[in-house]
């Protein structure tokens, strides 16, 4: 991990900075990365994206909740988003984080909450993907995922794998035997070198390896990156290996590489925009700044814009 990224992640955890940015950040520029603070505004953005040929996955922001009440509110929020998607007839599925649903409070409580969410996904003919968080939570996340995969089937639940982790080759192989729908990402958390590749070139190489392996196993793969070199490689790989465009999709974050998203959609690829919404946007926002400190400049500039 670069020094700058590490520094931004450390500074953003400072309580004073957290309070300051949470209060003013949405006006200062967080709205570039967050579709709205409420469902109504967000659905308008989803419709705009759909009209441009882009699919969506909605993410109700929030993570690491500390009380059962908060976790239940987040669970109801995710359930309500399936209803809203159905009522509005928009093309979107849903992504969730298990720490938001009570993973750190009690894994069984979290499983119950997640169970209700997948049940709703199934009832509305939709799909929910569990985002992957930092490495100490992976085994618990995998356990909950496996239980619900067995109960509801892979058409309604999927998972994320991070290419910066050494363990991911084995995980992809194992999940491939169950034909699991995986999103492959590079990984967004501050991880020690004991568990994750410290060098970007190794993370990128692992990324290609994991995507190639999952696609070769005939499994649905969401290629979630803004890395143009990897996207070009993926386009060539699928062509050379006669992989149907039905077996994969590109995914990118709301507000990032927007013209690339549109170009790929125009070329006929499926492109899904990870679209966060809600009031609790600060940790998500900090990770986006850490990935690209130039984003902080964008925020500063908006301070001086009329
Ligand atoms: P990088 O090599 O980091 O970036 C490639 C290029 O993309 C950069 O040169 C830059 O031009 C552009 N870029 C990248 N980030 C930004 C940014 N913030 N602002 C502006 N430009 C940028 N991580 C997890 O750990 N768990 C998850 O569940 C998870 N889900 C994700 C879902 C989606 C749809 C996406 C796209 C990412 C997700 N991530 C997740 C984040 C991911 O792990 C990376 O941190 C993030 O995608 C940046 O890496 P990159 O693949 O774009 O490549």
mmCIF file of C-alpha atoms and ligand atoms in Angstrom:
data_model
loop_
_atom_site.group_PDB
_atom_site.id
_atom_site.type_symbol
_atom_site.label_atom_id
_atom_site.label_comp_id
_atom_site.label_asym_id
_atom_site.label_seq_id
_atom_site.Cartn_x
_atom_site.Cartn_y
_atom_site.Cartn_z
ATOM 1 C CA UNK A 1 0.000 0.000 0.000
ATOM 2 C CA UNK A 2 1.358 3.450 -0.902
ATOM 3 C CA UNK A 3 2.396 5.873 1.856
ATOM 4 C CA UNK A 4 -0.196 8.398 0.652
ATOM 5 C CA UNK A 5 -3.030 5.907 0.773
ATOM 6 C CA UNK A 6 -1.987 4.749 4.228
ATOM 7 C CA UNK A 7 -1.774 8.377 5.407
ATOM 8 C CA UNK A 8 -5.218 9.283 4.065
ATOM 9 C CA UNK A 9 -6.794 6.209 5.683
ATOM 10 C CA UNK A 10 -5.128 7.090 9.003
ATOM 11 C CA UNK A 11 -6.036 10.792 8.914
ATOM 12 C CA UNK A 12 -9.622 10.026 7.918
ATOM 13 C CA UNK A 13 -10.009 7.852 11.047
ATOM 14 C CA UNK A 14 -9.299 10.925 13.236
ATOM 15 C CA UNK A 15 -12.506 11.803 15.192
ATOM 16 C CA UNK A 16 -12.159 15.571 14.609
ATOM 17 C CA UNK A 17 -11.747 15.129 10.844
ATOM 18 C CA UNK A 18 -14.657 12.659 10.855
ATOM 19 C CA UNK A 19 -16.991 15.182 12.536
ATOM 20 C CA UNK A 20 -15.911 18.040 10.298
ATOM 21 C CA UNK A 21 -16.220 16.214 6.997
ATOM 22 C CA UNK A 22 -19.444 14.418 7.961
ATOM 23 C CA UNK A 23 -21.034 17.801 8.643
ATOM 24 C CA UNK A 24 -19.990 19.611 5.476
ATOM 25 C CA UNK A 25 -18.705 16.947 3.088
ATOM 26 C CA UNK A 26 -21.892 16.261 1.119
ATOM 27 C CA UNK A 27 -22.036 19.917 0.097
ATOM 28 C CA UNK A 28 -18.295 20.007 -0.495
ATOM 29 C CA UNK A 29 -18.237 17.211 -2.994
ATOM 30 C CA UNK A 30 -19.152 13.841 -1.513
ATOM 31 C CA UNK A 31 -22.184 13.993 -3.803
ATOM 32 C CA UNK A 32 -19.804 13.174 -6.622
ATOM 33 C CA UNK A 33 -19.479 9.657 -5.163
ATOM 34 C CA UNK A 34 -22.806 9.291 -3.337
ATOM 35 C CA UNK A 35 -26.092 9.299 -5.292
ATOM 36 C CA UNK A 36 -28.255 10.780 -2.545
ATOM 37 C CA UNK A 37 -28.977 10.816 1.138
ATOM 38 C CA UNK A 38 -32.482 9.382 0.691
ATOM 39 C CA UNK A 39 -34.159 6.742 -1.492
ATOM 40 C CA UNK A 40 -36.211 9.236 -3.550
ATOM 41 C CA UNK A 41 -33.204 11.219 -4.795
ATOM 42 C CA UNK A 42 -31.244 8.036 -5.319
ATOM 43 C CA UNK A 43 -33.892 6.400 -7.495
ATOM 44 C CA UNK A 44 -33.882 9.432 -9.781
ATOM 45 C CA UNK A 45 -30.143 8.885 -10.290
ATOM 46 C CA UNK A 46 -30.712 5.162 -10.866
ATOM 47 C CA UNK A 47 -33.240 5.978 -13.586
ATOM 48 C CA UNK A 48 -30.757 8.337 -15.238
ATOM 49 C CA UNK A 49 -28.089 5.620 -15.186
ATOM 50 C CA UNK A 50 -30.512 3.032 -16.595
ATOM 51 C CA UNK A 51 -31.514 5.458 -19.334
ATOM 52 C CA UNK A 52 -27.856 5.659 -20.319
ATOM 53 C CA UNK A 53 -27.678 1.885 -20.659
ATOM 54 C CA UNK A 54 -26.050 1.228 -17.284
ATOM 55 C CA UNK A 55 -27.161 -1.329 -14.702
ATOM 56 C CA UNK A 56 -26.940 -0.500 -11.013
ATOM 57 C CA UNK A 57 -26.195 -2.114 -7.678
ATOM 58 C CA UNK A 58 -27.498 -0.034 -4.782
ATOM 59 C CA UNK A 59 -25.537 0.189 -1.554
ATOM 60 C CA UNK A 60 -27.146 1.669 1.539
ATOM 61 C CA UNK A 61 -24.104 3.234 3.187
ATOM 62 C CA UNK A 62 -23.062 2.288 6.698
ATOM 63 C CA UNK A 63 -20.630 -0.173 8.235
ATOM 64 C CA UNK A 64 -19.358 -1.319 11.622
ATOM 65 C CA UNK A 65 -22.605 -0.665 13.475
ATOM 66 C CA UNK A 66 -22.419 -1.030 17.260
ATOM 67 C CA UNK A 67 -25.999 -1.806 18.325
ATOM 68 C CA UNK A 68 -28.642 -4.329 17.344
ATOM 69 C CA UNK A 69 -31.056 -1.470 16.694
ATOM 70 C CA UNK A 70 -28.718 0.070 14.101
ATOM 71 C CA UNK A 71 -28.240 -3.308 12.438
ATOM 72 C CA UNK A 72 -32.003 -3.852 12.255
ATOM 73 C CA UNK A 73 -32.498 -0.402 10.718
ATOM 74 C CA UNK A 74 -29.881 -1.253 8.068
ATOM 75 C CA UNK A 75 -31.515 -4.633 7.418
ATOM 76 C CA UNK A 76 -34.906 -2.983 6.921
ATOM 77 C CA UNK A 77 -33.249 -0.413 4.647
ATOM 78 C CA UNK A 78 -31.853 -3.134 2.393
ATOM 79 C CA UNK A 79 -35.216 -4.932 2.349
ATOM 80 C CA UNK A 80 -37.016 -1.702 1.479
ATOM 81 C CA UNK A 81 -34.612 -1.040 -1.375
ATOM 82 C CA UNK A 82 -35.766 -4.273 -3.078
ATOM 83 C CA UNK A 83 -39.368 -3.060 -2.799
ATOM 84 C CA UNK A 84 -38.429 0.358 -4.190
ATOM 85 C CA UNK A 85 -36.529 -1.223 -7.104
ATOM 86 C CA UNK A 86 -39.546 -3.354 -7.940
ATOM 87 C CA UNK A 87 -42.091 -0.544 -7.549
ATOM 88 C CA UNK A 88 -40.082 1.881 -9.691
ATOM 89 C CA UNK A 89 -39.224 -0.784 -12.271
ATOM 90 C CA UNK A 90 -35.532 0.164 -12.306
ATOM 91 C CA UNK A 91 -32.750 -2.244 -13.209
ATOM 92 C CA UNK A 92 -30.739 -2.644 -10.028
ATOM 93 C CA UNK A 93 -29.664 -5.249 -7.549
ATOM 94 C CA UNK A 94 -28.319 -4.600 -4.036
ATOM 95 C CA UNK A 95 -24.927 -4.806 -2.277
ATOM 96 C CA UNK A 96 -24.538 -5.041 1.497
ATOM 97 C CA UNK A 97 -21.784 -5.111 4.117
ATOM 98 C CA UNK A 98 -22.115 -7.632 6.939
ATOM 99 C CA UNK A 99 -20.652 -5.320 9.609
ATOM 100 C CA UNK A 100 -23.618 -3.076 8.898
ATOM 101 C CA UNK A 101 -25.935 -5.994 9.601
ATOM 102 C CA UNK A 102 -24.395 -6.840 12.974
ATOM 103 C CA UNK A 103 -21.481 -9.162 12.138
ATOM 104 C CA UNK A 104 -19.316 -7.717 14.933
ATOM 105 C CA UNK A 105 -22.174 -7.890 17.447
ATOM 106 C CA UNK A 106 -23.170 -11.526 16.908
ATOM 107 C CA UNK A 107 -22.640 -13.562 13.712
ATOM 108 C CA UNK A 108 -25.898 -15.501 14.265
ATOM 109 C CA UNK A 109 -27.871 -12.275 14.578
ATOM 110 C CA UNK A 110 -26.157 -11.086 11.387
ATOM 111 C CA UNK A 111 -27.049 -14.354 9.659
ATOM 112 C CA UNK A 112 -30.727 -13.871 10.595
ATOM 113 C CA UNK A 113 -30.672 -10.329 9.200
ATOM 114 C CA UNK A 114 -28.951 -11.415 6.007
ATOM 115 C CA UNK A 115 -31.378 -14.312 5.665
ATOM 116 C CA UNK A 116 -34.300 -11.846 5.623
ATOM 117 C CA UNK A 117 -32.537 -9.781 2.963
ATOM 118 C CA UNK A 118 -31.847 -12.743 0.668
ATOM 119 C CA UNK A 119 -35.431 -13.962 1.183
ATOM 120 C CA UNK A 120 -36.607 -10.548 -0.061
ATOM 121 C CA UNK A 121 -34.187 -10.687 -2.998
ATOM 122 C CA UNK A 122 -35.654 -14.034 -3.966
ATOM 123 C CA UNK A 123 -39.255 -12.886 -3.480
ATOM 124 C CA UNK A 124 -38.674 -9.917 -5.815
ATOM 125 C CA UNK A 125 -36.680 -11.993 -8.354
ATOM 126 C CA UNK A 126 -33.541 -10.043 -7.546
ATOM 127 C CA UNK A 127 -29.981 -10.527 -6.288
ATOM 128 C CA UNK A 128 -27.888 -9.385 -3.334
ATOM 129 C CA UNK A 129 -24.109 -9.351 -3.178
ATOM 130 C CA UNK A 130 -22.119 -9.345 0.063
ATOM 131 C CA UNK A 131 -19.258 -6.838 -0.171
ATOM 132 C CA UNK A 132 -15.970 -8.054 1.304
ATOM 133 C CA UNK A 133 -14.524 -6.065 4.203
ATOM 134 C CA UNK A 134 -11.167 -6.283 5.985
ATOM 135 C CA UNK A 135 -9.336 -9.583 6.379
ATOM 136 C CA UNK A 136 -10.253 -10.491 10.006
ATOM 137 C CA UNK A 137 -13.899 -10.689 8.887
ATOM 138 C CA UNK A 138 -13.475 -12.894 5.850
ATOM 139 C CA UNK A 139 -14.004 -16.312 7.437
ATOM 140 C CA UNK A 140 -17.194 -15.193 9.195
ATOM 141 C CA UNK A 141 -18.407 -13.620 5.938
ATOM 142 C CA UNK A 142 -17.687 -16.832 4.019
ATOM 143 C CA UNK A 143 -19.586 -18.907 6.599
ATOM 144 C CA UNK A 144 -22.692 -16.738 6.378
ATOM 145 C CA UNK A 145 -22.455 -16.677 2.601
ATOM 146 C CA UNK A 146 -22.167 -20.494 2.338
ATOM 147 C CA UNK A 147 -25.177 -21.050 4.613
ATOM 148 C CA UNK A 148 -27.351 -18.714 2.559
ATOM 149 C CA UNK A 149 -26.025 -19.944 -0.781
ATOM 150 C CA UNK A 150 -27.169 -23.423 0.126
ATOM 151 C CA UNK A 151 -30.587 -22.132 1.190
ATOM 152 C CA UNK A 152 -31.338 -19.666 -1.638
ATOM 153 C CA UNK A 153 -29.071 -20.597 -4.550
ATOM 154 C CA UNK A 154 -26.574 -18.596 -6.603
ATOM 155 C CA UNK A 155 -29.211 -16.685 -8.579
ATOM 156 C CA UNK A 156 -29.995 -14.656 -5.484
ATOM 157 C CA UNK A 157 -26.725 -14.210 -3.610
ATOM 158 C CA UNK A 158 -23.110 -13.504 -4.589
ATOM 159 C CA UNK A 159 -19.816 -12.562 -2.963
ATOM 160 C CA UNK A 160 -16.693 -10.433 -3.486
ATOM 161 C CA UNK A 161 -13.068 -11.584 -3.668
ATOM 162 C CA UNK A 162 -10.094 -9.221 -3.217
ATOM 163 C CA UNK A 163 -7.040 -9.862 -5.384
ATOM 164 C CA UNK A 164 -4.617 -8.270 -2.876
ATOM 165 C CA UNK A 165 -5.059 -11.259 -0.519
ATOM 166 C CA UNK A 166 -2.795 -14.288 -0.799
ATOM 167 C CA UNK A 167 -5.716 -16.578 0.080
ATOM 168 C CA UNK A 168 -7.878 -15.516 -2.863
ATOM 169 C CA UNK A 169 -6.614 -18.087 -5.412
ATOM 170 C CA UNK A 170 -7.807 -20.902 -3.152
ATOM 171 C CA UNK A 171 -11.085 -19.122 -2.358
ATOM 172 C CA UNK A 172 -11.902 -18.566 -6.036
ATOM 173 C CA UNK A 173 -11.108 -22.187 -6.845
ATOM 174 C CA UNK A 174 -13.314 -23.430 -4.018
ATOM 175 C CA UNK A 175 -16.216 -21.054 -4.743
ATOM 176 C CA UNK A 176 -15.932 -22.009 -8.423
ATOM 177 C CA UNK A 177 -16.888 -25.589 -7.561
ATOM 178 C CA UNK A 178 -20.264 -24.151 -6.420
ATOM 179 C CA UNK A 179 -20.515 -21.966 -9.527
ATOM 180 C CA UNK A 180 -20.746 -18.850 -7.362
ATOM 181 C CA UNK A 181 -21.347 -15.402 -8.869
ATOM 182 C CA UNK A 182 -18.242 -13.447 -7.841
ATOM 183 C CA UNK A 183 -17.225 -9.821 -8.056
ATOM 184 C CA UNK A 184 -13.442 -9.555 -8.281
ATOM 185 C CA UNK A 185 -11.886 -6.357 -6.845
ATOM 186 C CA UNK A 186 -8.341 -5.355 -5.956
ATOM 187 C CA UNK A 187 -9.236 -4.597 -2.306
ATOM 188 C CA UNK A 188 -9.751 -1.317 -0.477
ATOM 189 C CA UNK A 189 -8.592 -1.845 3.117
ATOM 190 C CA UNK A 190 -5.323 -1.299 4.968
ATOM 191 C CA UNK A 191 -3.959 -4.860 5.196
ATOM 192 C CA UNK A 192 -0.649 -6.133 6.632
ATOM 193 C CA UNK A 193 1.921 -7.738 4.348
ATOM 194 C CA UNK A 194 1.343 -11.061 6.130
ATOM 195 C CA UNK A 195 -2.025 -11.379 4.386
ATOM 196 C CA UNK A 196 -1.891 -9.117 1.309
ATOM 197 C CA UNK A 197 0.544 -8.339 -1.521
ATOM 198 C CA UNK A 198 2.260 -5.042 -0.691
ATOM 199 C CA UNK A 199 3.196 -4.384 -4.345
ATOM 200 C CA UNK A 200 0.589 -3.077 -6.778
ATOM 201 C CA UNK A 201 2.011 -5.116 -9.662
ATOM 202 C CA UNK A 202 1.346 -8.344 -7.715
ATOM 203 C CA UNK A 203 -2.192 -7.227 -6.902
ATOM 204 C CA UNK A 204 -2.814 -6.484 -10.599
ATOM 205 C CA UNK A 205 -1.333 -9.790 -11.711
ATOM 206 C CA UNK A 206 -3.439 -11.679 -9.157
ATOM 207 C CA UNK A 207 -6.487 -9.760 -10.388
ATOM 208 C CA UNK A 208 -6.045 -11.050 -13.937
ATOM 209 C CA UNK A 209 -5.346 -14.569 -12.668
ATOM 210 C CA UNK A 210 -8.530 -14.667 -10.563
ATOM 211 C CA UNK A 211 -10.782 -13.315 -13.298
ATOM 212 C CA UNK A 212 -9.297 -15.748 -15.847
ATOM 213 C CA UNK A 213 -9.675 -18.698 -13.473
ATOM 214 C CA UNK A 214 -13.307 -17.969 -12.585
ATOM 215 C CA UNK A 215 -14.332 -17.357 -16.184
ATOM 216 C CA UNK A 216 -12.508 -20.486 -17.403
ATOM 217 C CA UNK A 217 -14.468 -22.441 -14.786
ATOM 218 C CA UNK A 218 -17.624 -21.173 -16.503
ATOM 219 C CA UNK A 219 -18.697 -19.008 -13.542
ATOM 220 C CA UNK A 220 -20.351 -15.595 -13.678
ATOM 221 C CA UNK A 221 -17.773 -12.884 -12.980
ATOM 222 C CA UNK A 222 -18.193 -9.203 -12.199
ATOM 223 C CA UNK A 223 -14.965 -7.494 -13.257
ATOM 224 C CA UNK A 224 -14.992 -4.535 -10.863
ATOM 225 C CA UNK A 225 -12.188 -2.116 -11.641
ATOM 226 C CA UNK A 226 -11.443 1.260 -13.255
ATOM 227 C CA UNK A 227 -8.034 0.030 -14.370
ATOM 228 C CA UNK A 228 -8.061 0.585 -18.111
ATOM 229 C CA UNK A 229 -5.193 -1.854 -18.731
ATOM 230 C CA UNK A 230 -7.085 -4.638 -16.953
ATOM 231 C CA UNK A 231 -10.314 -3.787 -18.748
ATOM 232 C CA UNK A 232 -8.507 -3.984 -22.122
ATOM 233 C CA UNK A 233 -6.936 -7.277 -21.081
ATOM 234 C CA UNK A 234 -10.368 -8.640 -20.050
ATOM 235 C CA UNK A 235 -11.893 -7.678 -23.413
ATOM 236 C CA UNK A 236 -9.126 -9.561 -25.231
ATOM 237 C CA UNK A 237 -9.265 -12.526 -22.840
ATOM 238 C CA UNK A 238 -12.998 -13.109 -23.309
ATOM 239 C CA UNK A 239 -12.668 -12.833 -27.084
ATOM 240 C CA UNK A 240 -9.740 -15.251 -27.311
ATOM 241 C CA UNK A 241 -11.458 -17.739 -25.030
ATOM 242 C CA UNK A 242 -14.915 -17.462 -26.636
ATOM 243 C CA UNK A 243 -16.485 -16.402 -23.374
ATOM 244 C CA UNK A 244 -20.044 -15.203 -23.821
ATOM 245 C CA UNK A 245 -20.870 -11.626 -22.815
ATOM 246 C CA UNK A 246 -23.636 -13.210 -20.695
ATOM 247 C CA UNK A 247 -21.018 -14.672 -18.361
ATOM 248 C CA UNK A 248 -19.546 -11.420 -17.108
ATOM 249 C CA UNK A 249 -20.140 -7.757 -16.462
ATOM 250 C CA UNK A 250 -17.926 -4.793 -15.770
ATOM 251 C CA UNK A 251 -18.572 -2.890 -12.564
ATOM 252 C CA UNK A 252 -17.403 0.566 -11.543
ATOM 253 C CA UNK A 253 -18.146 2.987 -8.759
ATOM 254 C CA UNK A 254 -20.654 5.804 -9.091
ATOM 255 C CA UNK A 255 -18.889 9.008 -10.121
ATOM 256 C CA UNK A 256 -15.626 7.364 -11.188
ATOM 257 C CA UNK A 257 -14.527 6.851 -14.811
ATOM 258 C CA UNK A 258 -18.015 7.759 -15.999
ATOM 259 C CA UNK A 259 -17.061 8.114 -19.660
ATOM 260 C CA UNK A 260 -15.391 4.702 -19.605
ATOM 261 C CA UNK A 261 -18.600 3.212 -18.173
ATOM 262 C CA UNK A 262 -20.620 4.733 -21.006
ATOM 263 C CA UNK A 263 -18.123 3.689 -23.697
ATOM 264 C CA UNK A 264 -18.213 0.048 -22.558
ATOM 265 C CA UNK A 265 -22.015 0.062 -22.452
ATOM 266 C CA UNK A 266 -22.117 1.482 -25.997
ATOM 267 C CA UNK A 267 -19.763 -1.281 -27.117
ATOM 268 C CA UNK A 268 -22.389 -3.762 -25.910
ATOM 269 C CA UNK A 269 -20.851 -4.873 -22.613
ATOM 270 C CA UNK A 270 -22.904 -5.132 -19.451
ATOM 271 C CA UNK A 271 -21.791 -2.377 -17.086
ATOM 272 C CA UNK A 272 -23.085 -2.063 -13.528
ATOM 273 C CA UNK A 273 -22.575 1.057 -11.451
ATOM 274 C CA UNK A 274 -22.075 0.536 -7.724
ATOM 275 C CA UNK A 275 -24.271 3.317 -6.416
ATOM 276 C CA UNK A 276 -24.007 4.214 -2.735
ATOM 277 C CA UNK A 277 -26.676 6.231 -0.968
ATOM 278 C CA UNK A 278 -27.624 7.219 2.558
ATOM 279 C CA UNK A 279 -26.460 9.529 5.301
ATOM 280 C CA UNK A 280 -23.563 7.456 6.616
ATOM 281 C CA UNK A 281 -21.197 8.047 3.678
ATOM 282 C CA UNK A 282 -17.981 9.090 5.443
ATOM 283 C CA UNK A 283 -15.953 5.791 5.601
ATOM 284 C CA UNK A 284 -16.815 4.997 1.971
ATOM 285 C CA UNK A 285 -15.872 8.495 0.919
ATOM 286 C CA UNK A 286 -12.506 8.298 2.772
ATOM 287 C CA UNK A 287 -11.549 5.109 0.922
ATOM 288 C CA UNK A 288 -12.244 6.795 -2.427
ATOM 289 C CA UNK A 289 -10.025 9.727 -1.460
ATOM 290 C CA UNK A 290 -7.302 7.329 -0.282
ATOM 291 C CA UNK A 291 -7.326 5.574 -3.651
ATOM 292 C CA UNK A 292 -6.769 8.809 -5.457
ATOM 293 C CA UNK A 293 -5.586 11.829 -3.489
ATOM 294 C CA UNK A 294 -6.475 13.993 -6.524
ATOM 295 C CA UNK A 295 -10.079 13.485 -5.372
ATOM 296 C CA UNK A 296 -9.250 15.520 -2.264
ATOM 297 C CA UNK A 297 -8.238 18.381 -4.563
ATOM 298 C CA UNK A 298 -11.618 18.091 -6.253
ATOM 299 C CA UNK A 299 -13.264 18.571 -2.840
ATOM 300 C CA UNK A 300 -11.048 21.548 -2.016
ATOM 301 C CA UNK A 301 -11.823 23.177 -5.373
ATOM 302 C CA UNK A 302 -15.553 22.836 -4.749
ATOM 303 C CA UNK A 303 -15.043 24.917 -1.590
ATOM 304 C CA UNK A 304 -14.295 27.898 -3.810
ATOM 305 C CA UNK A 305 -16.937 27.226 -6.428
ATOM 306 C CA UNK A 306 -19.996 29.458 -6.323
HETATM 307 P P1 LIG B 1 -6.540 1.097 -9.294
HETATM 308 O O1 LIG B 1 -5.277 0.507 -9.818
HETATM 309 O O2 LIG B 1 -6.607 1.508 -7.864
HETATM 310 O O3 LIG B 1 -6.976 2.292 -10.191
HETATM 311 C C1 LIG B 1 -6.967 2.242 -11.594
HETATM 312 C C2 LIG B 1 -7.333 3.619 -12.117
HETATM 313 O O4 LIG B 1 -8.694 3.874 -11.779
HETATM 314 C C3 LIG B 1 -6.552 4.762 -11.450
HETATM 315 O O5 LIG B 1 -5.393 5.079 -12.116
HETATM 316 C C4 LIG B 1 -7.555 5.896 -11.512
HETATM 317 O O6 LIG B 1 -7.467 6.515 -12.766
HETATM 318 C C5 LIG B 1 -8.884 5.205 -11.405
HETATM 319 N N1 LIG B 1 -9.390 5.253 -10.018
HETATM 320 C C6 LIG B 1 -9.323 4.274 -9.090
HETATM 321 N N2 LIG B 1 -9.906 4.666 -7.936
HETATM 322 C C7 LIG B 1 -10.329 5.934 -8.149
HETATM 323 C C8 LIG B 1 -10.980 6.889 -7.342
HETATM 324 N N3 LIG B 1 -11.333 6.639 -6.081
HETATM 325 N N4 LIG B 1 -11.260 8.099 -7.900
HETATM 326 C C9 LIG B 1 -10.923 8.380 -9.173
HETATM 327 N N5 LIG B 1 -10.295 7.510 -9.979
HETATM 328 C C10 LIG B 1 -9.994 6.313 -9.483
HETATM 329 N N6 LIG B 1 -13.185 -3.216 -2.304
HETATM 330 C C11 LIG B 1 -13.286 -4.083 -1.268
HETATM 331 O O7 LIG B 1 -12.331 -4.261 -0.508
HETATM 332 N N7 LIG B 1 -14.463 -4.771 -1.064
HETATM 333 C C12 LIG B 1 -15.538 -4.650 -1.894
HETATM 334 O O8 LIG B 1 -16.561 -5.316 -1.677
HETATM 335 C C13 LIG B 1 -15.434 -3.755 -2.998
HETATM 336 N N8 LIG B 1 -16.461 -3.582 -3.871
HETATM 337 C C14 LIG B 1 -16.261 -2.829 -5.000
HETATM 338 C C15 LIG B 1 -17.259 -2.755 -5.967
HETATM 339 C C16 LIG B 1 -17.022 -2.106 -7.170
HETATM 340 C C17 LIG B 1 -18.084 -2.064 -8.209
HETATM 341 C C18 LIG B 1 -15.753 -1.491 -7.407
HETATM 342 C C19 LIG B 1 -15.444 -0.829 -8.710
HETATM 343 C C20 LIG B 1 -14.789 -1.506 -6.430
HETATM 344 C C21 LIG B 1 -15.026 -2.152 -5.226
HETATM 345 N N9 LIG B 1 -14.056 -2.184 -4.231
HETATM 346 C C22 LIG B 1 -14.211 -3.042 -3.159
HETATM 347 C C23 LIG B 1 -12.890 -1.254 -4.274
HETATM 348 C C24 LIG B 1 -11.687 -1.897 -4.913
HETATM 349 O O9 LIG B 1 -11.160 -2.874 -4.062
HETATM 350 C C25 LIG B 1 -10.607 -0.835 -5.216
HETATM 351 O O10 LIG B 1 -10.217 -0.232 -4.021
HETATM 352 C C26 LIG B 1 -11.068 0.245 -6.185
HETATM 353 O O11 LIG B 1 -11.871 -0.299 -7.189
HETATM 354 C C27 LIG B 1 -9.848 0.939 -6.859
HETATM 355 O O12 LIG B 1 -9.106 0.008 -7.581
HETATM 356 P P2 LIG B 1 -9.153 -0.168 -9.172
HETATM 357 O O13 LIG B 1 -9.475 -1.604 -9.438
HETATM 358 O O14 LIG B 1 -10.062 0.783 -9.802
HETATM 359 O O15 LIG B 1 -7.647 0.005 -9.628
#
